[in-house]
Amino acid sequence: MENKINHEFTLGLTGLDHPAIAARDVDQLANWYCEVLGYVKYFRHEKPVWILLAPDNSLLEIMPVDANPRPERTTWTPGWSHLALRVKNIHNAIEYLDSKNVEWGGEIINAVGGGQVRTFYDPEGNMLQLVERLIDEQTM
């Protein structure tokens, strides 16, 4: 299996720009991501839509829900599953999130591909994960 990143691929892909979350209360959820996870409000559209900026300069879009009911899902339900947030120290991150009273979805487990992971939920029930892992710079 090839594990070197192809930096010369012709698409010109530089990385992930943003995932998007549909929320019942766009402003309230945007505030939670800022207050609890350290995002910064970057841009607000009148729809209403928030674009939030993460510490690594990636973006997160929070937009209003439509009239469709929320499907039940697990980590393995087809489609996008969760937002995984890489942290330097998972135990410190858990201690911090405990102080914010997040809802945990289980204990720390081994992450696929190495490292450790723990699942939690935002106030609207969207699945998130803390992931601590080292990426071998030699494969980059």
N, CA and C atoms as an extended XYZ file, in Angstrom:
420
Properties=species:S:1:pos:R:3:atomname:S:1:resname:S:1:resid:I:1 pbc="F F F"
N         0.835       -1.180        0.000 N   MET     1
C         0.000        0.000        0.000 CA  MET     1
C         0.884        1.249        0.000 C   MET     1
N         0.535        2.201       -0.824 N   GLU     2
C         1.266        3.462       -0.907 CA  GLU     2
C         0.892        4.336        0.279 C   GLU     2
N         1.882        4.773        1.054 N   ASN     3
C         1.571        5.622        2.199 CA  ASN     3
C         2.287        6.963        2.147 C   ASN     3
N         2.813        7.324        0.995 N   LYS     4
C         3.390        8.650        0.811 CA  LYS     4
C         2.321        9.558        0.212 C   LYS     4
N         2.237       10.788        0.679 N   ILE     5
C         1.282       11.733        0.124 CA  ILE     5
C         1.791       12.208       -1.224 C   ILE     5
N         0.916       12.169       -2.227 N   ASN     6
C         1.280       12.615       -3.569 CA  ASN     6
C         1.035       14.119       -3.659 C   ASN     6
N         2.081       14.918       -3.410 N   HIS     7
C         1.953       16.367       -3.431 CA  HIS     7
C         1.882       16.922       -4.848 C   HIS     7
N         2.074       16.076       -5.852 N   GLU     8
C         2.052       16.546       -7.233 CA  GLU     8
C         0.791       16.123       -7.971 C   GLU     8
N        -0.203       15.643       -7.265 N   PHE     9
C        -1.480       15.258       -7.851 CA  PHE     9
C        -2.082       16.472       -8.543 C   PHE     9
N        -2.618       16.322       -9.733 N   THR    10
C        -3.017       17.459      -10.560 CA  THR    10
C        -4.247       18.215      -10.088 C   THR    10
N        -5.052       17.664       -9.197 N   LEU    11
C        -6.222       18.375       -8.692 CA  LEU    11
C        -5.836       19.666       -7.984 C   LEU    11
N        -4.695       19.663       -7.328 N   GLY    12
C        -4.273       20.831       -6.556 CA  GLY    12
C        -4.873       20.869       -5.165 C   GLY    12
N        -5.349       19.737       -4.689 N   LEU    13
C        -5.952       19.646       -3.361 CA  LEU    13
C        -4.933       20.015       -2.290 C   LEU    13
N        -5.331       20.909       -1.397 N   THR    14
C        -4.442       21.290       -0.297 CA  THR    14
C        -4.932       20.784        1.049 C   THR    14
N        -6.145       20.253        1.113 N   GLY    15
C        -6.663       19.732        2.363 CA  GLY    15
C        -8.158       19.950        2.472 C   GLY    15
N        -8.678       19.687        3.631 N   LEU    16
C       -10.098       19.830        3.924 CA  LEU    16
C       -10.394       21.286        4.253 C   LEU    16
N       -11.365       21.895        3.594 N   ASP    17
C       -11.725       23.275        3.892 CA  ASP    17
C       -12.704       23.334        5.052 C   ASP    17
N       -13.846       22.620        4.940 N   HIS    18
C       -14.796       22.641        6.043 CA  HIS    18
C       -15.815       21.519        5.946 C   HIS    18
N       -16.197       20.969        7.082 N   PRO    19
C       -17.428       20.186        7.170 CA  PRO    19
C       -18.552       21.155        7.521 C   PRO    19
N       -19.793       20.707        7.381 N   ALA    20
C       -20.942       21.544        7.711 CA  ALA    20
C       -21.911       20.764        8.586 C   ALA    20
N       -22.519       21.458        9.538 N   ILE    21
C       -23.494       20.868       10.447 CA  ILE    21
C       -24.788       21.653       10.316 C   ILE    21
N       -25.885       20.945       10.090 N   ALA    22
C       -27.197       21.582       10.080 CA  ALA    22
C       -27.726       21.598       11.511 C   ALA    22
N       -28.141       22.787       11.989 N   ALA    23
C       -28.525       22.958       13.390 CA  ALA    23
C       -29.917       23.565       13.526 C   ALA    23
N       -30.610       23.151       14.587 N   ARG    24
C       -31.908       23.761       14.898 CA  ARG    24
C       -31.727       25.224       15.293 C   ARG    24
N       -30.674       25.520       16.057 N   ASP    25
C       -30.384       26.886       16.487 CA  ASP    25
C       -28.936       27.202       16.097 C   ASP    25
N       -28.789       27.828       14.952 N   VAL    26
C       -27.466       28.102       14.373 CA  VAL    26
C       -26.610       28.942       15.317 C   VAL    26
N       -27.181       30.004       15.859 N   ASP    27
C       -26.401       30.891       16.721 CA  ASP    27
C       -25.980       30.205       18.014 C   ASP    27
N       -26.903       29.452       18.617 N   GLN    28
C       -26.582       28.766       19.868 CA  GLN    28
C       -25.488       27.716       19.651 C   GLN    28
N       -25.584       26.945       18.561 N   LEU    29
C       -24.563       25.927       18.315 CA  LEU    29
C       -23.226       26.569       17.971 C   LEU    29
N       -23.244       27.653       17.202 N   ALA    30
C       -21.996       28.369       16.896 CA  ALA    30
C       -21.343       28.854       18.180 C   ALA    30
N       -22.138       29.382       19.089 N   ASN    31
C       -21.588       29.837       20.373 CA  ASN    31
C       -20.953       28.685       21.143 C   ASN    31
N       -21.590       27.504       21.143 N   TRP    32
C       -21.042       26.347       21.856 CA  TRP    32
C       -19.685       25.947       21.268 C   TRP    32
N       -19.590       25.878       19.931 N   TYR    33
C       -18.317       25.507       19.312 CA  TYR    33
C       -17.222       26.516       19.640 C   TYR    33
N       -17.590       27.780       19.762 N   CYS    34
C       -16.606       28.801       20.126 CA  CYS    34
C       -16.220       28.707       21.600 C   CYS    34
N       -17.211       28.629       22.470 N   GLU    35
C       -16.959       28.634       23.912 CA  GLU    35
C       -16.324       27.342       24.408 C   GLU    35
N       -16.714       26.206       23.853 N   VAL    36
C       -16.250       24.917       24.365 CA  VAL    36
C       -15.038       24.391       23.597 C   VAL    36
N       -15.036       24.545       22.274 N   LEU    37
C       -13.973       23.942       21.464 CA  LEU    37
C       -12.947       24.936       20.923 C   LEU    37
N       -13.138       26.211       21.169 N   GLY    38
C       -12.127       27.197       20.802 CA  GLY    38
C       -12.212       27.728       19.384 C   GLY    38
N       -13.316       27.476       18.686 N   TYR    39
C       -13.497       28.080       17.368 CA  TYR    39
C       -13.722       29.581       17.534 C   TYR    39
N       -13.547       30.332       16.445 N   VAL    40
C       -13.777       31.770       16.419 CA  VAL    40
C       -14.779       32.061       15.314 C   VAL    40
N       -15.709       32.958       15.579 N   LYS    41
C       -16.675       33.340       14.554 CA  LYS    41
C       -15.942       34.117       13.451 C   LYS    41
N       -16.013       33.585       12.247 N   TYR    42
C       -15.264       34.124       11.112 CA  TYR    42
C       -16.170       34.923       10.177 C   TYR    42
N       -17.363       34.389        9.880 N   PHE    43
C       -18.281       35.053        8.952 CA  PHE    43
C       -19.697       34.587        9.232 C   PHE    43
N       -20.648       35.512        9.156 N   ARG    44
C       -22.055       35.156        9.321 CA  ARG    44
C       -22.837       35.635        8.118 C   ARG    44
N       -23.585       34.717        7.522 N   HIS    45
C       -24.468       35.029        6.410 CA  HIS    45
C       -25.880       35.175        6.948 C   HIS    45
N       -26.710       35.943        6.287 N   GLU    46
C       -28.071       36.224        6.753 CA  GLU    46
C       -29.010       35.026        6.745 C   GLU    46
N       -28.651       33.897        6.121 N   LYS    47
C       -29.578       32.746        5.966 CA  LYS    47
C       -30.196       32.223        7.253 C   LYS    47
N       -29.722       32.001        8.389 N   PRO    48
C       -28.406       32.315        8.925 CA  PRO    48
C       -27.423       31.141        8.769 C   PRO    48
N       -26.201       31.470        8.465 N   VAL    49
C       -25.113       30.497        8.396 CA  VAL    49
C       -23.902       31.121        9.072 C   VAL    49
N       -23.255       30.346        9.919 N   TRP    50
C       -21.981       30.767       10.517 CA  TRP    50
C       -20.847       29.976        9.900 C   TRP    50
N       -19.755       30.645        9.616 N   ILE    51
C       -18.486       30.001        9.287 CA  ILE    51
C       -17.577       30.267       10.483 C   ILE    51
N       -17.111       29.185       11.101 N   LEU    52
C       -16.244       29.283       12.267 CA  LEU    52
C       -14.827       28.889       11.884 C   LEU    52
N       -13.851       29.508       12.522 N   LEU    53
C       -12.438       29.265       12.263 CA  LEU    53
C       -11.831       28.490       13.429 C   LEU    53
N       -11.166       27.376       13.112 N   ALA    54
C       -10.507       26.556       14.133 CA  ALA    54
C        -9.078       27.053       14.365 C   ALA    54
N        -8.457       26.632       15.466 N   PRO    55
C        -7.076       27.034       15.729 CA  PRO    55
C        -6.094       26.662       14.611 C   PRO    55
N        -6.399       25.623       13.818 N   ASP    56
C        -5.501       25.225       12.727 CA  ASP    56
C        -5.874       25.900       11.397 C   ASP    56
N        -6.778       26.873       11.437 N   ASN    57
C        -7.267       27.615       10.279 CA  ASN    57
C        -8.209       26.829        9.376 C   ASN    57
N        -8.647       25.649        9.792 N   SER    58
C        -9.715       24.974        9.059 CA  SER    58
C       -11.027       25.632        9.465 C   SER    58
N       -12.059       25.386        8.688 N   LEU    59
C       -13.347       26.036        8.920 CA  LEU    59
C       -14.424       25.015        9.256 C   LEU    59
N       -15.482       25.481        9.903 N   LEU    60
C       -16.666       24.688       10.208 CA  LEU    60
C       -17.872       25.552        9.864 C   LEU    60
N       -18.774       25.006        9.058 N   GLU    61
C       -19.992       25.729        8.692 CA  GLU    61
C       -21.150       25.219        9.541 C   GLU    61
N       -21.930       26.145       10.089 N   ILE    62
C       -23.136       25.789       10.825 CA  ILE    62
C       -24.299       26.473       10.121 C   ILE    62
N       -25.223       25.646        9.627 N   MET    63
C       -26.334       26.134        8.816 CA  MET    63
C       -27.646       25.619        9.376 C   MET    63
N       -28.773       26.224        8.978 N   PRO    64
C       -30.056       25.800        9.531 CA  PRO    64
C       -30.518       24.452        8.977 C   PRO    64
N       -31.250       23.717        9.806 N   VAL    65
C       -31.836       22.444        9.381 CA  VAL    65
C       -32.999       22.709        8.436 C   VAL    65
N       -33.349       21.690        7.659 N   ASP    66
C       -34.569       21.755        6.858 CA  ASP    66
C       -35.662       20.988        7.594 C   ASP    66
N       -36.738       20.657        6.913 N   ALA    67
C       -37.885       20.020        7.569 CA  ALA    67
C       -37.753       18.507        7.704 C   ALA    67
N       -36.689       17.910        7.175 N   ASN    68
C       -36.521       16.463        7.267 CA  ASN    68
C       -36.216       16.042        8.699 C   ASN    68
N       -36.764       14.893        9.127 N   PRO    69
C       -36.460       14.413       10.481 CA  PRO    69
C       -35.006       13.951       10.574 C   PRO    69
N       -34.450       14.067       11.771 N   ARG    70
C       -33.070       13.633       11.990 CA  ARG    70
C       -33.034       12.115       12.019 C   ARG    70
N       -32.226       11.485       11.159 N   PRO    71
C       -32.151       10.021       11.184 CA  PRO    71
C       -31.350        9.542       12.392 C   PRO    71
N       -31.687        8.350       12.865 N   GLU    72
C       -30.878        7.721       13.914 CA  GLU    72
C       -29.582        7.254       13.260 C   GLU    72
N       -28.462        7.403       13.956 N   ARG    73
C       -27.208        6.954       13.361 CA  ARG    73
C       -26.229        6.480       14.430 C   ARG    73
N       -25.308        5.676       13.975 N   THR    74
C       -24.186        5.237       14.793 CA  THR    74
C       -22.921        5.643       14.043 C   THR    74
N       -21.783        5.297       14.583 N   THR    75
C       -20.525        5.580       13.898 CA  THR    75
C       -20.489        4.912       12.532 C   THR    75
N       -21.192        3.810       12.379 N   TRP    76
C       -21.096        3.008       11.153 CA  TRP    76
C       -22.266        3.212       10.196 C   TRP    76
N       -23.184        4.140       10.488 N   THR    77
C       -24.288        4.442        9.586 CA  THR    77
C       -23.730        5.059        8.299 C   THR    77
N       -24.257        4.688        7.125 N   PRO    78
C       -23.735        5.246        5.872 CA  PRO    78
C       -23.766        6.773        5.859 C   PRO    78
N       -22.810        7.340        5.182 N   GLY    79
C       -22.694        8.796        5.079 CA  GLY    79
C       -21.664        9.328        6.062 C   GLY    79
N       -21.504       10.654        6.080 N   TRP    80
C       -20.579       11.265        7.029 CA  TRP    80
C       -20.992       10.882        8.429 C   TRP    80
N       -20.047       10.532        9.262 N   SER    81
C       -20.334        9.971       10.563 CA  SER    81
C       -20.098       10.947       11.712 C   SER    81
N       -18.919       11.536       11.756 N   HIS    82
C       -18.552       12.345       12.912 CA  HIS    82
C       -17.432       13.305       12.529 C   HIS    82
N       -17.187       14.258       13.395 N   LEU    83
C       -16.075       15.195       13.245 CA  LEU    83
C       -15.032       14.803       14.284 C   LEU    83
N       -13.857       14.423       13.831 N   ALA    84
C       -12.782       14.017       14.736 CA  ALA    84
C       -11.813       15.182       14.910 C   ALA    84
N       -11.554       15.542       16.150 N   LEU    85
C       -10.696       16.670       16.485 CA  LEU    85
C        -9.401       16.151       17.090 C   LEU    85
N        -8.286       16.445       16.453 N   ARG    86
C        -7.004       15.965       16.967 CA  ARG    86
C        -6.541       16.857       18.104 C   ARG    86
N        -6.096       16.229       19.189 N   VAL    87
C        -5.593       16.945       20.354 CA  VAL    87
C        -4.190       16.437       20.685 C   VAL    87
N        -3.431       17.269       21.381 N   LYS    88
C        -2.069       16.897       21.782 CA  LYS    88
C        -2.081       15.886       22.914 C   LYS    88
N        -3.023       16.060       23.856 N   ASN    89
C        -3.089       15.188       25.024 CA  ASN    89
C        -4.558       14.896       25.315 C   ASN    89
N        -4.988       13.682       25.040 N   ILE    90
C        -6.397       13.332       25.172 CA  ILE    90
C        -6.880       13.426       26.614 C   ILE    90
N        -6.039       13.101       27.573 N   HIS    91
C        -6.450       13.146       28.978 CA  HIS    91
C        -6.695       14.587       29.431 C   HIS    91
N        -5.835       15.517       29.011 N   ASN    92
C        -6.051       16.929       29.333 CA  ASN    92
C        -7.321       17.442       28.659 C   ASN    92
N        -7.553       17.029       27.417 N   ALA    93
C        -8.749       17.461       26.692 CA  ALA    93
C       -10.009       16.925       27.355 C   ALA    93
N        -9.973       15.686       27.804 N   ILE    94
C       -11.130       15.100       28.497 CA  ILE    94
C       -11.403       15.849       29.790 C   ILE    94
N       -10.371       16.145       30.547 N   GLU    95
C       -10.537       16.886       31.799 CA  GLU    95
C       -11.184       18.250       31.524 C   GLU    95
N       -10.719       18.928       30.488 N   TYR    96
C       -11.296       20.223       30.119 CA  TYR    96
C       -12.770       20.070       29.718 C   TYR    96
N       -13.078       19.099       28.847 N   LEU    97
C       -14.459       18.924       28.397 CA  LEU    97
C       -15.379       18.450       29.519 C   LEU    97
N       -14.834       17.715       30.488 N   ASP    98
C       -15.622       17.368       31.682 CA  ASP    98
C       -16.075       18.645       32.400 C   ASP    98
N       -15.208       19.652       32.438 N   SER    99
C       -15.566       20.913       33.099 CA  SER    99
C       -16.648       21.662       32.330 C   SER    99
N       -16.842       21.312       31.058 N   LYS   100
C       -17.882       21.918       30.223 CA  LYS   100
C       -19.131       21.047       30.142 C   LYS   100
N       -19.117       19.939       30.895 N   ASN   101
C       -20.270       19.029       30.991 CA  ASN   101
C       -20.708       18.449       29.656 C   ASN   101
N       -19.739       18.053       28.820 N   VAL   102
C       -20.129       17.424       27.559 CA  VAL   102
C       -20.701       16.042       27.824 C   VAL   102
N       -21.502       15.571       26.880 N   GLU   103
C       -22.059       14.217       26.951 CA  GLU   103
C       -21.090       13.271       26.254 C   GLU   103
N       -20.570       12.307       26.997 N   TRP   104
C       -19.627       11.339       26.438 CA  TRP   104
C       -20.381       10.166       25.825 C   TRP   104
N       -19.820        9.594       24.774 N   GLY   105
C       -20.427        8.446       24.110 CA  GLY   105
C       -19.699        7.155       24.395 C   GLY   105
N       -18.810        7.146       25.349 N   GLY   106
C       -18.048        5.958       25.700 CA  GLY   106
C       -16.728        6.351       26.321 C   GLY   106
N       -15.917        5.346       26.584 N   GLU   107
C       -14.601        5.562       27.184 CA  GLU   107
C       -13.547        5.700       26.090 C   GLU   107
N       -12.312        5.948       26.480 N   ILE   108
C       -11.194        6.001       25.531 CA  ILE   108
C       -10.995        4.611       24.947 C   ILE   108
N       -10.831        4.554       23.626 N   ILE   109
C       -10.518        3.292       22.946 CA  ILE   109
C        -9.353        3.537       21.986 C   ILE   109
N        -8.793        2.455       21.480 N   ASN   110
C        -7.736        2.574       20.482 CA  ASN   110
C        -8.328        3.091       19.177 C   ASN   110
N        -7.644        4.052       18.559 N   ALA   111
C        -8.101        4.632       17.297 CA  ALA   111
C        -7.645        3.768       16.126 C   ALA   111
N        -8.499        3.641       15.141 N   VAL   112
C        -8.105        2.973       13.902 CA  VAL   112
C        -6.942        3.772       13.315 C   VAL   112
N        -5.861        3.120       12.983 N   GLY   113
C        -4.688        3.803       12.452 CA  GLY   113
C        -3.699        4.242       13.516 C   GLY   113
N        -3.995        3.950       14.781 N   GLY   114
C        -3.084        4.286       15.870 CA  GLY   114
C        -3.588        5.438       16.715 C   GLY   114
N        -3.176        5.457       17.952 N   GLY   115
C        -3.577        6.512       18.868 CA  GLY   115
C        -4.771        6.116       19.717 C   GLY   115
N        -5.379        7.121       20.323 N   GLN   116
C        -6.529        6.917       21.204 CA  GLN   116
C        -7.655        7.858       20.780 C   GLN   116
N        -8.890        7.432       21.038 N   VAL   117
C       -10.061        8.214       20.644 CA  VAL   117
C       -11.146        8.099       21.707 C   VAL   117
N       -11.911        9.180       21.859 N   ARG   118
C       -13.097        9.152       22.734 CA  ARG   118
C       -14.191        9.984       22.071 C   ARG   118
N       -15.386        9.420       22.022 N   THR   119
C       -16.533       10.045       21.366 CA  THR   119
C       -17.314       10.909       22.348 C   THR   119
N       -17.813       12.049       21.852 N   PHE   120
C       -18.716       12.905       22.629 CA  PHE   120
C       -19.695       13.579       21.678 C   PHE   120
N       -20.634       14.350       22.224 N   TYR   121
C       -21.696       14.951       21.422 CA  TYR   121
C       -21.816       16.439       21.697 C   TYR   121
N       -22.164       17.193       20.646 N   ASP   122
C       -22.467       18.613       20.842 CA  ASP   122
C       -23.902       18.737       21.355 C   ASP   122
N       -24.365       19.934       21.699 N   PRO   123
C       -25.706       20.076       22.286 CA  PRO   123
C       -26.853       19.635       21.375 C   PRO   123
N       -26.626       19.518       20.070 N   GLU   124
C       -27.682       19.082       19.163 CA  GLU   124
C       -27.564       17.602       18.812 C   GLU   124
N       -26.627       16.894       19.461 N   GLY   125
C       -26.500       15.454       19.268 CA  GLY   125
C       -25.580       15.032       18.146 C   GLY   125
N       -24.805       15.961       17.582 N   ASN   126
C       -23.844       15.603       16.543 CA  ASN   126
C       -22.628       14.933       17.171 C   ASN   126
N       -22.190       13.838       16.557 N   MET   127
C       -21.090       13.061       17.099 CA  MET   127
C       -19.748       13.717       16.791 C   MET   127
N       -18.918       13.834       17.825 N   LEU   128
C       -17.558       14.353       17.701 CA  LEU   128
C       -16.617       13.348       18.351 C   LEU   128
N       -15.351       13.446       18.001 N   GLN   129
C       -14.357       12.597       18.650 CA  GLN   129
C       -13.118       13.411       18.971 C   GLN   129
N       -12.537       13.110       20.110 N   LEU   130
C       -11.185       13.563       20.423 CA  LEU   130
C       -10.254       12.468       19.952 C   LEU   130
N        -9.196       12.831       19.258 N   VAL   131
C        -8.218       11.846       18.793 CA  VAL   131
C        -6.823       12.351       19.133 C   VAL   131
N        -6.064       11.500       19.812 N   GLU   132
C        -4.647       11.780       20.044 CA  GLU   132
C        -3.875       10.751       19.243 C   GLU   132
N        -3.094       11.239       18.301 N   ARG   133
C        -2.247       10.328       17.532 CA  ARG   133
C        -1.049       11.098       16.993 C   ARG   133
N         0.012       10.359       16.799 N   LEU   134
C         1.206       10.923       16.191 CA  LEU   134
C         1.195       10.533       14.714 C   LEU   134
N         1.421       11.509       13.864 N   ILE   135
C         1.535       11.248       12.431 CA  ILE   135
C         3.030       11.222       12.119 C   ILE   135
N         3.477       10.140       11.546 N   ASP   136
C         4.888        9.981       11.195 CA  ASP   136
C         5.231       10.929       10.065 C   ASP   136
N         6.038       11.940       10.358 N   GLU   137
C         6.417       12.928        9.353 CA  GLU   137
C         7.177       12.306        8.180 C   GLU   137
N         7.742       11.127        8.363 N   GLN   138
C         8.477       10.469        7.295 CA  GLN   138
C         7.557       10.011        6.166 C   GLN   138
N         6.260        9.818        6.447 N   THR   139
C         5.336        9.380        5.413 CA  THR   139
C         4.758       10.550        4.638 C   THR   139
N         5.055       11.755        5.057 N   MET   140
C         4.485       12.938        4.393 CA  MET   140
C         5.245       13.304        3.140 C   MET   140
